[in-house]
Amino acid sequence: MAKIGLYLCECGPNIAEVLDLEKISNEIKKDGKVAAIERHKLLCSEDGKKFLAESIEKNGFDRLVIAACSPKQHEATFMDVMSAAGLNPYMFQLVNVREQCAWMTPDKELATYKALRYIRAAINRVRYHRAIEQKEIECNADAIVIGGGITGMEAALRAAQKERRVYLIEQTELGGMLKCHRVLFPTMELVDQLLKAKVDAVRGNEQIEVFENSEVKDVLGFFGNFVATIETKEKEEITLHAGAIILATGAEPFSPEQLSNFGYGTLDDVYIASEFEKVSADRIATKSGDPPKSVAIVHCVGRKNLGYCSEFCCANSMKIARYIKERLSDAKVVQFYKNLCLPGTQYDKFYKETAEKGVEFIRFTDIEVTREAERLSIKYRKEDHTENNLPVDMVVLSTGLVPNSATERFAKMLNIPVDEYGFFKEEHVKLDPVSTVTEGVFI
Ligand SMILES: Cc1cc2nc3c(=O)[nH]c(=O)nc-3n(C[C@H](O)[C@H](O)[C@H](O)COP(=O)(O)OP(=O)(O)OC[C@H]3O[C@@H](n4cnc5c(N)ncnc54)[C@H](O)[C@@H]3O)c2cc1C
Ligand code: SF4
Ligand code: SF4
């Protein structure tokens, strides 16, 4: 018959003060399914691990149930102790009574009842565990990078090493969104040179194999052993093997067509920021062919609908203002903003330099773009509730970014959750922002 040891961890006051461990202990004893019940204040501490190892040996348990915290935190810790004590580490069930009971259920009686049921379930389950032997399998050191924008190219260059090949899969051609920009904030350097240097570095790297105009059809496998099916430009299906996958499929600009107050799609000379650099690449001109005498750049277009700040579009608005001022120094350029999102001193400096170049900043609460006679008109309300009107020749709408269709597709294919806005969810937004819950898949 199985000899099960039950350990109740107090976790200082975290568990001991919320759960009635005495009651749990008495109820489990009555069930008669465990050989002994032990308690410890901090089971993961050095003292706690020593206590656990000695107690396993003393009692001769052949399987354990530990009621403590999340398996993510200490399952491996206790499995190591079991291995060192000569027990198969898989003859073990960890019950998360801290996060799932003590921290979730404020009522002591209910929390205790819940914990008791979880522990009973674990005891019943561990009786059926079978010893599993660990075996080593070969891991593939190569990586697949999906998306050949600046992120994907940089990731490929960093991952490529003597012992690691990188397969870079791009559905169109290398470059991504950067191909739409002329200059970059905050340095105002030209994109062409930077992009060319990066593309050349990728193409010139013998450890990187680039598949352009190609699509990932399917990915199977797991960390260290992924198998991807790729459809190439020639419509050939090929199979790639890799140990890790990096998703760098980017996002796309929000389209404000459904927001009628901005006139996008209905009024001439109203552009979204991502179009502006393309249409003004050779010359900044209105539809009539004349250079604009005044341009309004409207921030936060669609932010309310999206529910989040995209964090780059304030800086991009200033870049556009400077781009215009550098080419049309007499033009009046006005930034209509709600909040300024300029993280770090570098962007603060960028803002000050922009203002020094004669770019005006007006804070608005409501705004409407209309056409009156020959010119566009910005009707806006300020924070002091005054209503104003500014005639302009061109309007640039600063929109944020939204997930593209690749996000949903790869989230399903690779079993990665998305956040409330549809973007890939990080393993931990601060502590592990490039990992996902699927081991070996990075964002
Ligand atoms: C209007 C605008 C102006 C900006 N200006 C600046 C600036 O001045 N300075 C600055 O630092 N940043 C700027 N940014 C931000 C910058 O463009 C982005 O941060 C950067 O380009 C993101 O690069 P990325 O590689 O992550 O994504 P992207 O550039 O979007 O690249 C993603 C790539 O993945 C590919 N892809 C998508 N789906 C698939 C699939 N299923 N299979 C294979 N490939 C796929 C796409 O074709 C694309 O090539 C600006 C952004 C916008 C919208
Ligand atoms: S094992 Fe978990 S529950 Fe116990 S003391 Fe350590 S962190 Fe707290
Ligand atoms: S314009 Fe500025 S404040 Fe508005 S969403 Fe973009 S970064 Fe955020």
Coordinates of C-alpha atoms and ligand atoms in Angstrom, one line a residue:
M1 CA 0.0 0.0 0.0
A2 CA 1.2 3.5 -0.8
K3 CA 2.9 5.4 2.1
I4 CA 1.9 9.0 1.6
G5 CA 3.3 11.9 3.6
L6 CA 1.4 15.1 3.7
Y7 CA 3.3 18.4 4.4
L8 CA 1.5 21.6 5.3
C9 CA 3.6 24.7 4.7
E10 CA 2.6 27.8 6.8
C11 CA 4.5 30.2 4.5
G12 CA 4.9 32.5 7.5
P13 CA 1.5 34.2 8.0
N14 CA 0.5 33.8 4.4
I15 CA -1.1 30.4 4.8
A16 CA -1.1 29.9 8.6
E17 CA -3.2 33.0 9.3
V18 CA -5.8 32.4 6.7
L19 CA -6.3 28.6 6.7
D20 CA -7.2 26.6 9.7
L21 CA -4.3 24.1 9.3
E22 CA -5.2 22.4 12.6
K23 CA -8.7 21.6 11.2
I24 CA -7.3 20.4 7.9
S25 CA -4.8 18.2 9.7
N26 CA -7.5 16.6 11.9
E27 CA -9.9 16.0 9.0
I28 CA -7.2 14.4 6.8
K29 CA -6.2 12.2 9.7
K30 CA -9.8 11.0 10.0
D31 CA -9.7 10.0 6.3
G32 CA -6.9 7.6 7.1
K33 CA -5.2 7.8 3.7
V34 CA -1.9 9.3 4.7
A35 CA 0.9 7.8 6.8
A36 CA 1.8 11.1 8.6
I37 CA 1.2 14.8 8.5
E38 CA 4.0 17.3 9.1
R39 CA 3.9 21.1 9.3
H40 CA 6.7 23.7 8.7
K41 CA 6.9 27.5 8.8
L42 CA 8.8 27.9 5.5
L43 CA 9.2 24.6 3.7
C44 CA 11.3 26.1 0.8
S45 CA 13.9 27.6 3.1
E46 CA 17.2 25.8 3.7
D47 CA 15.9 24.7 7.1
G48 CA 12.6 23.6 5.5
K49 CA 14.3 21.5 2.8
K50 CA 16.5 19.8 5.4
F51 CA 13.5 19.1 7.5
L52 CA 11.7 17.6 4.4
A53 CA 14.6 15.4 3.5
E54 CA 15.1 14.1 7.0
S55 CA 11.4 13.5 7.5
I56 CA 11.1 11.5 4.2
E57 CA 13.9 9.3 5.3
K58 CA 12.6 8.9 8.9
N59 CA 9.0 8.1 7.8
G60 CA 9.9 6.0 4.7
F61 CA 7.3 7.7 2.6
D62 CA 7.0 6.5 -1.0
R63 CA 5.0 9.5 -2.3
L64 CA 4.3 13.0 -1.1
V65 CA 1.6 15.7 -1.1
I66 CA 2.7 19.2 -0.2
A67 CA 0.2 21.9 0.4
A68 CA 2.1 25.2 -0.2
C69 CA 2.3 27.6 -3.1
S70 CA 2.2 27.6 -6.9
P71 CA 4.0 24.7 -8.7
K72 CA 5.7 27.4 -10.8
Q73 CA 7.4 28.6 -7.7
H74 CA 8.5 25.5 -5.9
E75 CA 7.6 22.3 -7.6
A76 CA 11.1 21.9 -8.9
T77 CA 12.5 22.7 -5.4
F78 CA 10.6 19.9 -3.8
M79 CA 11.3 17.5 -6.6
D80 CA 15.0 18.1 -6.1
V81 CA 14.7 17.3 -2.4
M82 CA 12.8 14.1 -3.2
S83 CA 15.4 13.0 -5.7
A84 CA 18.2 13.7 -3.2
A85 CA 16.3 11.7 -0.6
G86 CA 16.1 8.7 -3.0
L87 CA 12.4 9.1 -4.0
N88 CA 11.1 9.3 -7.5
P89 CA 10.3 13.0 -7.9
Y90 CA 7.1 12.3 -9.9
M91 CA 5.5 10.5 -7.0
F92 CA 4.4 13.9 -5.8
Q93 CA 1.5 16.3 -5.9
L94 CA 1.9 20.0 -5.0
V95 CA -1.3 21.7 -3.9
N96 CA -1.4 25.5 -4.3
V97 CA -3.3 26.4 -1.2
R98 CA -1.6 29.8 -0.9
E99 CA -2.5 31.5 -4.2
Q100 CA -5.7 29.5 -4.8
C101 CA -7.1 29.5 -1.3
A102 CA -5.4 31.8 1.2
W103 CA -4.9 34.7 -1.2
M104 CA -8.2 34.2 -3.1
T105 CA -10.8 33.5 -0.5
P106 CA -10.9 36.0 2.4
D107 CA -13.4 34.0 4.5
K108 CA -11.3 31.7 6.7
E109 CA -13.9 28.9 6.9
L110 CA -14.5 28.9 3.1
A111 CA -10.8 29.0 2.4
T112 CA -10.1 26.1 4.8
Y113 CA -13.0 24.1 3.2
K114 CA -11.6 24.8 -0.3
A115 CA -8.0 23.9 0.7
L116 CA -9.2 20.7 2.4
R117 CA -11.0 19.6 -0.8
Y118 CA -7.9 20.3 -2.9
I119 CA -5.6 18.4 -0.5
R120 CA -8.0 15.4 -0.5
A121 CA -8.1 15.4 -4.3
A122 CA -4.3 15.5 -4.4
I123 CA -4.0 12.6 -1.9
N124 CA -6.4 10.5 -4.0
R125 CA -4.5 11.4 -7.1
V126 CA -1.0 10.7 -5.9
R127 CA -2.0 7.2 -5.1
Y128 CA -2.2 6.5 -8.8
H129 CA 1.1 8.2 -9.7
R130 CA 3.6 5.9 -11.4
A131 CA 7.4 6.5 -11.2
I132 CA 8.6 8.3 -14.3
E133 CA 12.2 8.1 -15.3
Q134 CA 13.9 11.1 -16.9
K135 CA 15.5 10.6 -20.2
E136 CA 17.6 13.0 -22.2
I137 CA 16.6 13.8 -25.7
E138 CA 18.5 15.7 -28.4
C139 CA 17.8 19.4 -28.6
N140 CA 18.0 21.4 -31.7
A141 CA 19.9 24.6 -31.3
D142 CA 18.6 26.3 -34.4
A143 CA 15.9 29.0 -34.4
I144 CA 13.1 30.0 -36.6
V145 CA 12.3 33.8 -36.7
I146 CA 8.9 34.6 -38.2
G147 CA 8.7 38.2 -39.5
G148 CA 11.5 40.0 -41.3
G149 CA 10.9 43.6 -40.0
I150 CA 13.6 45.3 -37.9
T151 CA 12.8 43.2 -34.9
G152 CA 13.0 39.9 -36.7
M153 CA 16.2 40.9 -38.5
E154 CA 17.9 42.0 -35.3
A155 CA 16.7 38.8 -33.5
A156 CA 18.1 36.7 -36.3
L157 CA 21.5 38.5 -36.2
R158 CA 21.8 38.1 -32.5
A159 CA 20.7 34.4 -32.5
A160 CA 22.9 33.4 -35.4
Q161 CA 26.1 31.8 -34.1
K162 CA 28.6 29.2 -35.2
E163 CA 26.6 26.3 -33.8
R164 CA 23.1 27.8 -34.5
R165 CA 21.4 28.4 -37.9
V166 CA 18.5 30.8 -38.1
Y167 CA 15.7 30.5 -40.5
L168 CA 14.1 33.9 -41.1
I169 CA 10.6 33.6 -42.6
E170 CA 9.1 36.8 -44.1
Q171 CA 5.7 36.8 -45.9
T172 CA 6.8 39.7 -48.2
E173 CA 10.3 41.2 -48.3
L174 CA 12.7 42.1 -45.5
G175 CA 12.2 45.5 -43.9
G176 CA 8.7 45.5 -42.4
M177 CA 7.1 48.8 -41.4
L178 CA 10.4 50.6 -41.6
K179 CA 10.1 50.6 -45.4
C180 CA 7.3 53.2 -45.0
H181 CA 9.4 55.7 -43.0
R182 CA 11.8 58.3 -44.4
V183 CA 13.4 59.4 -41.2
L184 CA 13.5 58.0 -37.6
F185 CA 12.7 59.6 -34.3
P186 CA 14.4 60.6 -32.1
T187 CA 17.7 60.9 -34.1
M188 CA 16.0 62.1 -37.4
E189 CA 18.5 59.8 -39.2
L190 CA 17.5 58.6 -42.7
V191 CA 15.9 55.1 -42.7
D192 CA 17.3 54.0 -46.1
Q193 CA 20.9 53.7 -45.0
L194 CA 20.0 52.0 -41.7
L195 CA 17.7 49.6 -43.3
K196 CA 20.0 48.7 -46.1
A197 CA 22.8 48.0 -43.6
K198 CA 20.6 45.7 -41.6
V199 CA 19.3 43.8 -44.6
D200 CA 22.8 43.5 -46.0
A201 CA 24.0 42.1 -42.6
V202 CA 21.2 39.6 -42.6
R203 CA 21.7 38.5 -46.2
G204 CA 25.5 38.3 -45.7
N205 CA 25.3 36.2 -42.6
E206 CA 26.0 32.6 -43.6
Q207 CA 24.2 31.2 -40.5
I208 CA 21.0 33.0 -41.6
E209 CA 18.8 31.5 -44.2
V210 CA 16.1 33.9 -45.5
F211 CA 12.8 32.8 -46.9
E212 CA 11.0 35.8 -48.4
N213 CA 7.5 35.7 -49.8
S214 CA 7.0 32.6 -47.7
E215 CA 4.4 31.6 -45.2
V216 CA 4.5 29.3 -42.1
K217 CA 1.7 26.7 -42.7
D218 CA 2.1 24.8 -39.4
V219 CA 4.3 24.3 -36.4
L220 CA 4.4 21.1 -34.3
G221 CA 6.6 19.9 -31.5
F222 CA 8.0 21.5 -28.4
F223 CA 10.9 23.4 -26.9
G224 CA 14.1 22.0 -28.4
N225 CA 12.2 20.1 -31.1
F226 CA 9.9 22.2 -33.2
V227 CA 9.0 21.1 -36.8
A228 CA 7.7 23.9 -39.1
T229 CA 6.1 23.5 -42.5
I230 CA 6.9 26.5 -44.7
E231 CA 5.4 27.3 -48.1
T232 CA 8.0 29.1 -50.1
K233 CA 7.8 31.7 -52.9
E234 CA 7.9 28.8 -55.4
K235 CA 4.8 27.2 -53.6
E236 CA 7.0 24.4 -52.5
E237 CA 6.5 22.9 -49.0
I238 CA 9.6 22.5 -46.9
T239 CA 10.2 21.3 -43.4
L240 CA 12.4 23.1 -41.0
H241 CA 13.6 21.8 -37.6
A242 CA 14.4 24.2 -34.8
G243 CA 14.6 24.4 -31.0
A244 CA 13.1 27.8 -30.6
I245 CA 10.7 30.1 -32.4
I246 CA 10.8 33.9 -32.3
L247 CA 7.6 35.7 -33.3
A248 CA 8.4 39.1 -34.8
T249 CA 5.3 39.7 -36.9
G250 CA 4.7 43.2 -35.8
A251 CA 1.4 45.1 -35.6
E252 CA -0.5 47.4 -38.0
P253 CA -1.7 51.0 -37.8
F254 CA -5.2 51.6 -36.6
S255 CA -7.5 52.8 -39.5
P256 CA -9.8 55.7 -38.3
E257 CA -12.2 55.3 -41.2
Q258 CA -15.1 54.6 -38.9
L259 CA -14.4 57.8 -36.8
S260 CA -16.4 60.3 -38.9
N261 CA -15.1 63.4 -37.0
F262 CA -11.6 63.1 -38.6
G263 CA -12.7 63.0 -42.2
Y264 CA -10.3 60.2 -43.0
G265 CA -11.2 58.5 -46.3
T266 CA -13.7 61.2 -47.2
L267 CA -11.8 64.5 -47.2
D268 CA -8.7 65.2 -49.4
D269 CA -5.4 66.0 -47.7
V270 CA -6.3 64.1 -44.6
Y271 CA -3.7 61.3 -44.0
I272 CA -2.8 58.9 -41.3
A273 CA 0.8 59.1 -40.0
S274 CA 1.9 55.9 -41.7
E275 CA 0.8 57.1 -45.1
F276 CA 2.2 60.6 -44.7
E277 CA 5.9 59.7 -45.1
K278 CA 5.1 57.7 -48.2
V279 CA 3.0 60.4 -49.9
S280 CA 5.5 63.1 -49.0
A281 CA 8.7 61.2 -49.9
D282 CA 9.6 63.4 -52.8
R283 CA 7.7 66.6 -52.1
I284 CA 5.2 67.7 -49.5
A285 CA 2.2 68.9 -51.4
T286 CA -1.6 69.0 -51.1
K287 CA -3.9 67.4 -53.7
S288 CA -3.9 70.7 -55.6
G289 CA -0.1 70.4 -56.0
D290 CA 0.8 73.3 -53.8
P291 CA 2.9 73.0 -50.7
P292 CA 0.7 73.3 -47.6
K293 CA 1.0 76.6 -45.7
S294 CA -0.3 75.0 -42.5
V295 CA -0.5 71.5 -41.3
A296 CA -2.4 70.1 -38.2
I297 CA -1.1 66.9 -36.6
V298 CA -3.8 65.3 -34.4
H299 CA -2.6 63.0 -31.6
C300 CA -4.4 60.0 -30.0
V301 CA -6.7 59.3 -33.0
G302 CA -8.6 56.2 -32.0
R303 CA -7.0 55.9 -28.6
K304 CA -10.4 55.9 -26.9
N305 CA -11.7 53.2 -29.2
L306 CA -8.6 51.0 -28.7
G307 CA -8.5 51.5 -24.9
Y308 CA -4.7 51.9 -24.7
C309 CA -1.8 54.3 -25.5
S310 CA 0.4 53.0 -28.3
E311 CA 3.4 54.8 -26.7
F312 CA 5.2 55.7 -30.0
C313 CA 2.8 58.1 -31.8
C314 CA 3.6 61.2 -29.8
A315 CA 7.2 61.0 -30.8
N316 CA 6.2 60.1 -34.4
S317 CA 4.0 63.2 -34.5
M318 CA 6.9 65.3 -33.5
K319 CA 9.1 63.6 -36.1
I320 CA 6.5 64.5 -38.8
A321 CA 6.3 68.1 -37.6
R322 CA 10.1 68.4 -37.9
Y323 CA 10.2 66.7 -41.2
I324 CA 7.7 69.3 -42.5
K325 CA 9.6 72.2 -40.9
E326 CA 12.9 71.1 -42.3
R327 CA 11.4 71.1 -45.8
L328 CA 8.9 73.9 -45.5
S329 CA 10.3 76.3 -42.9
D330 CA 7.5 78.9 -43.4
A331 CA 4.7 76.4 -42.9
K332 CA 2.7 76.6 -39.7
V333 CA 2.7 73.2 -38.0
V334 CA 0.4 72.7 -35.0
Q335 CA 0.2 69.6 -32.8
F336 CA -3.2 68.9 -31.3
Y337 CA -2.5 66.7 -28.4
K338 CA -4.4 65.3 -25.3
N339 CA -1.5 63.8 -23.4
L340 CA 2.2 63.6 -24.3
C341 CA 3.7 60.2 -23.9
L342 CA 7.5 60.8 -24.1
P343 CA 9.3 58.2 -22.0
G344 CA 12.8 59.1 -20.9
T345 CA 15.1 62.1 -21.1
Q346 CA 15.9 61.5 -24.8
Y347 CA 12.3 62.0 -25.8
D348 CA 11.9 65.0 -23.5
K349 CA 14.8 66.6 -25.4
F350 CA 13.2 65.6 -28.7
Y351 CA 10.0 67.4 -27.6
K352 CA 11.9 70.6 -26.5
E353 CA 13.9 70.7 -29.8
T354 CA 10.6 70.3 -31.7
A355 CA 9.0 73.2 -29.9
E356 CA 12.1 75.3 -30.5
K357 CA 11.7 74.8 -34.2
G358 CA 8.5 76.8 -34.0
V359 CA 6.0 73.9 -33.9
E360 CA 2.9 74.9 -31.9
F361 CA 1.3 72.6 -29.3
I362 CA -2.4 72.9 -28.5
R363 CA -4.1 70.7 -25.9
F364 CA -7.6 69.7 -26.9
T365 CA -10.5 67.8 -25.5
D366 CA -12.7 67.4 -28.6
I367 CA -11.9 67.9 -32.2
E368 CA -13.5 67.7 -35.6
V369 CA -12.0 68.0 -39.1
T370 CA -14.2 69.4 -41.8
R371 CA -13.8 71.1 -45.2
E372 CA -14.9 74.7 -45.6
A373 CA -14.6 76.2 -49.1
E374 CA -11.1 75.5 -50.3
R375 CA -9.5 74.6 -46.9
L376 CA -9.7 72.1 -44.2
S377 CA -10.9 73.3 -40.9
I378 CA -10.0 72.1 -37.4
K379 CA -12.8 72.8 -34.9
Y380 CA -11.5 72.1 -31.4
R381 CA -12.5 72.6 -27.8
K382 CA -9.8 73.3 -25.2
E383 CA -9.7 72.3 -21.6
D384 CA -11.1 75.7 -20.6
H385 CA -14.2 74.7 -22.8
T386 CA -13.5 77.5 -25.3
E387 CA -14.3 76.5 -28.9
N388 CA -11.9 77.5 -31.7
N389 CA -11.4 77.0 -35.3
L390 CA -8.1 76.7 -37.3
P391 CA -8.0 76.6 -41.1
V392 CA -5.3 74.3 -42.4
D393 CA -4.2 72.8 -45.8
M394 CA -3.3 69.3 -44.6
V395 CA -4.1 67.1 -41.6
V396 CA -2.0 64.2 -40.3
L397 CA -3.8 61.8 -38.0
S398 CA -1.6 60.1 -35.5
T399 CA -3.1 56.6 -34.9
G400 CA -1.9 53.9 -32.7
L401 CA -1.1 50.2 -33.5
V402 CA -3.4 47.2 -33.5
P403 CA -2.6 43.5 -33.7
N404 CA -2.5 42.2 -37.3
S405 CA -4.0 38.9 -38.5
A406 CA -0.7 37.0 -37.9
T407 CA -1.1 37.5 -34.1
E408 CA -4.3 35.6 -33.8
R409 CA -3.1 32.9 -36.2
F410 CA 0.2 32.2 -34.4
A411 CA -1.4 32.5 -31.0
K412 CA -3.7 29.6 -31.9
M413 CA -0.9 27.7 -33.7
L414 CA 1.6 28.0 -30.9
N415 CA -0.8 28.0 -27.9
I416 CA 0.0 31.5 -26.7
P417 CA -2.6 33.6 -25.0
V418 CA -3.3 37.1 -26.2
D419 CA -4.0 40.0 -23.9
E420 CA -7.3 41.9 -23.7
Y421 CA -6.4 44.0 -26.8
G422 CA -5.3 41.0 -28.9
F423 CA -1.5 41.3 -28.6
F424 CA 0.7 38.3 -27.7
K425 CA 0.8 38.0 -23.9
E426 CA 4.2 38.1 -22.3
E427 CA 5.1 35.4 -19.7
H428 CA 5.5 38.4 -17.3
V429 CA 5.2 41.9 -18.4
K430 CA 8.1 43.1 -16.3
L431 CA 10.2 40.0 -15.3
D432 CA 10.0 38.1 -18.5
P433 CA 8.7 40.2 -21.3
V434 CA 10.1 38.3 -24.3
S435 CA 9.0 34.8 -23.2
T436 CA 5.5 33.3 -23.6
V437 CA 3.7 30.5 -21.7
T438 CA 4.8 28.1 -24.4
E439 CA 8.4 27.2 -23.6
G440 CA 10.7 27.9 -26.5
V441 CA 8.4 30.5 -28.2
F442 CA 9.5 34.1 -27.8
I443 CA 8.0 37.4 -28.7
Ligands
LIG1 C1 3.7 55.7 -38.7 C2 4.8 55.1 -37.9 C3 6.0 55.8 -37.8 C4 7.0 55.2 -37.0 N1 8.2 55.9 -36.9 C5 9.2 55.4 -36.1 C6 10.4 56.2 -35.9 O1 10.6 57.2 -36.5 N2 11.3 55.7 -35.1 C7 11.2 54.5 -34.5 O2 12.0 54.0 -33.7 N3 10.0 53.7 -34.6 C8 9.0 54.2 -35.4 N4 7.9 53.5 -35.6 C9 7.8 52.2 -34.9 C10 8.5 51.2 -35.8 O3 8.0 51.3 -37.1 C11 8.2 49.9 -35.3 O4 8.5 49.8 -33.9 C12 9.0 48.8 -36.0 O5 9.0 49.0 -37.4 C13 8.5 47.5 -35.6 O6 9.2 46.5 -36.2 P1 8.8 45.0 -36.2 O7 9.9 44.3 -36.9 O8 8.5 44.6 -34.8 O9 7.4 45.0 -37.0 P2 7.2 45.2 -38.5 O10 8.0 46.3 -39.0 O11 5.7 45.4 -38.6 O12 7.6 43.9 -39.2 C14 6.8 42.7 -39.1 C15 7.2 41.8 -40.3 O13 6.5 40.6 -40.1 C16 6.0 40.2 -41.3 N5 4.9 39.3 -41.1 C17 3.7 39.5 -40.6 N6 2.9 38.4 -40.6 C18 3.7 37.4 -41.1 C19 3.6 36.0 -41.3 N7 2.4 35.4 -41.1 N8 4.6 35.3 -41.8 C20 5.8 35.9 -42.1 N9 6.0 37.2 -41.9 C21 5.0 37.9 -41.4 C22 5.6 41.5 -42.0 O14 5.4 41.3 -43.4 C23 6.7 42.4 -41.6 O15 7.7 42.4 -42.5 C24 6.8 54.0 -36.3 C25 5.7 53.3 -36.5 C26 4.6 53.8 -37.3 C27 3.4 53.1 -37.4
SF4_2 S1 7.1 26.7 -0.1 FE1 5.8 28.2 -1.0 S2 4.2 28.4 0.5 FE2 5.9 27.4 1.6 S3 7.2 29.1 2.4 FE3 8.0 28.7 0.5 S4 7.0 30.2 -0.8 FE4 5.7 30.0 1.0
SF4_3 S1 -0.5 60.0 -29.4 FE1 0.8 59.9 -27.6 S2 -0.6 59.8 -25.9 FE2 -1.8 59.4 -27.7 S3 -1.8 57.1 -27.9 FE3 0.0 57.9 -29.1 S4 1.7 57.9 -27.7 FE4 -0.2 57.7 -26.5

